[in-house]
CSV table of C-alpha atoms in Angstrom, one decimal:
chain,number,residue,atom,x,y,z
A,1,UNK,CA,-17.0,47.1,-1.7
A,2,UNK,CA,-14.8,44.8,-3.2
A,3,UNK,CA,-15.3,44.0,-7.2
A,4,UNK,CA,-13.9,41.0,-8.6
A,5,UNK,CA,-14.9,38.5,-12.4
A,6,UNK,CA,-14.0,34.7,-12.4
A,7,UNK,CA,-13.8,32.4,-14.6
A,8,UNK,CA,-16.8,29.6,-14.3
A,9,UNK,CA,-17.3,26.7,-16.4
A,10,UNK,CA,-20.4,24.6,-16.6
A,11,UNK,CA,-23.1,27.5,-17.8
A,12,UNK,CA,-24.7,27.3,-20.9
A,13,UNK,CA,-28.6,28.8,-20.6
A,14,UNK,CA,-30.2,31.2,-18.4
A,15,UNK,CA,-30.9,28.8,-16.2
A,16,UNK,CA,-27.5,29.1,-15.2
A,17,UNK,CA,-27.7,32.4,-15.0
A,18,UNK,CA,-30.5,32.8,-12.8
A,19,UNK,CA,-29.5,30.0,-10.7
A,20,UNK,CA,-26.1,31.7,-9.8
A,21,UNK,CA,-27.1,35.1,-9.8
A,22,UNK,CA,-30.3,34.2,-7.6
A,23,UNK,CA,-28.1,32.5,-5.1
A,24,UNK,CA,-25.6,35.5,-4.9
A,25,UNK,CA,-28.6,37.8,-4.3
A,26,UNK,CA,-30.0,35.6,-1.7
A,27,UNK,CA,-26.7,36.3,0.3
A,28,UNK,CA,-26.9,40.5,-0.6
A,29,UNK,CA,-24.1,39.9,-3.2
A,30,UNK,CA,-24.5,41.9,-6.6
A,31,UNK,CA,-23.7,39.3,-9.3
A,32,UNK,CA,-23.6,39.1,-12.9
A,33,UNK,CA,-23.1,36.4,-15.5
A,34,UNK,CA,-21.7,36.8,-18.5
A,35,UNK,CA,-22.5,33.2,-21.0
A,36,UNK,CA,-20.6,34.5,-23.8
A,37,UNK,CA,-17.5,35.2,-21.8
A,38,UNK,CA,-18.4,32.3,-19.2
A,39,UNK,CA,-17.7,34.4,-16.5
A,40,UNK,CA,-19.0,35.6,-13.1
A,41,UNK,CA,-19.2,39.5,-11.8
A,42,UNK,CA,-19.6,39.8,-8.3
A,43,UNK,CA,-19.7,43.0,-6.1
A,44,UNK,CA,-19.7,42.3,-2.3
A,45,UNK,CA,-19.0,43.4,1.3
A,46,UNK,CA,-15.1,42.1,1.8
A,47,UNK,CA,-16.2,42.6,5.9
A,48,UNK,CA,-19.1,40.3,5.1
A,49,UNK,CA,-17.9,37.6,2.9
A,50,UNK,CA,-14.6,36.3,1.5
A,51,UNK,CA,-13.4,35.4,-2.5
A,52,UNK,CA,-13.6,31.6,-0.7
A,53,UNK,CA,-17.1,31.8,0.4
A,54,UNK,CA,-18.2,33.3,-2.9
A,55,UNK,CA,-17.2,30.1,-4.6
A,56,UNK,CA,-18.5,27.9,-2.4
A,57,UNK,CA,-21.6,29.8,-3.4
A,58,UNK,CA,-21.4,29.5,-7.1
A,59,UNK,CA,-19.9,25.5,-6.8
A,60,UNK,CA,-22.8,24.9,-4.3
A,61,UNK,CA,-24.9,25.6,-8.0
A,62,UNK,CA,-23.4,23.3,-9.6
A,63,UNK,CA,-20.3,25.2,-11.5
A,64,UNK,CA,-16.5,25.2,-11.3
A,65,UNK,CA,-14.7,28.4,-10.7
A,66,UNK,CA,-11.5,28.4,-12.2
């Protein structure tokens, strides 16, 4: 399992938070948003997914990874 926090800009509410962490969960990746730090957890399967396709996830929301 691969562990990695980015940067994201756009949240502000837990709709953010729910929105990207529901979207990571419908993919089985462990995410975790952090408003106060405006940043993104995620824990995934390297041999499932790559840093790319975890951003296009998040973006796909809405927010910028930075």
């Amino acid at each position: 399992m691969e562990q990695v926090t980015m940067k994201v800009e756009g949240m502000s509410c837990m709709h953010c938070v729910n929105s990207i962490e529901g979207a990571l969960k419908q993919q089985n990746i462990e995410g975790h948003v952090d408003l106060k730090a405006g940043t993104v957890s995620v824990k995934y399967d390297e041999a499932k997914f790559n840093l790319e396709e975890i951003k296009e996830i998040i973006e796909e929301q809405g927010y910028n990874v930075v």
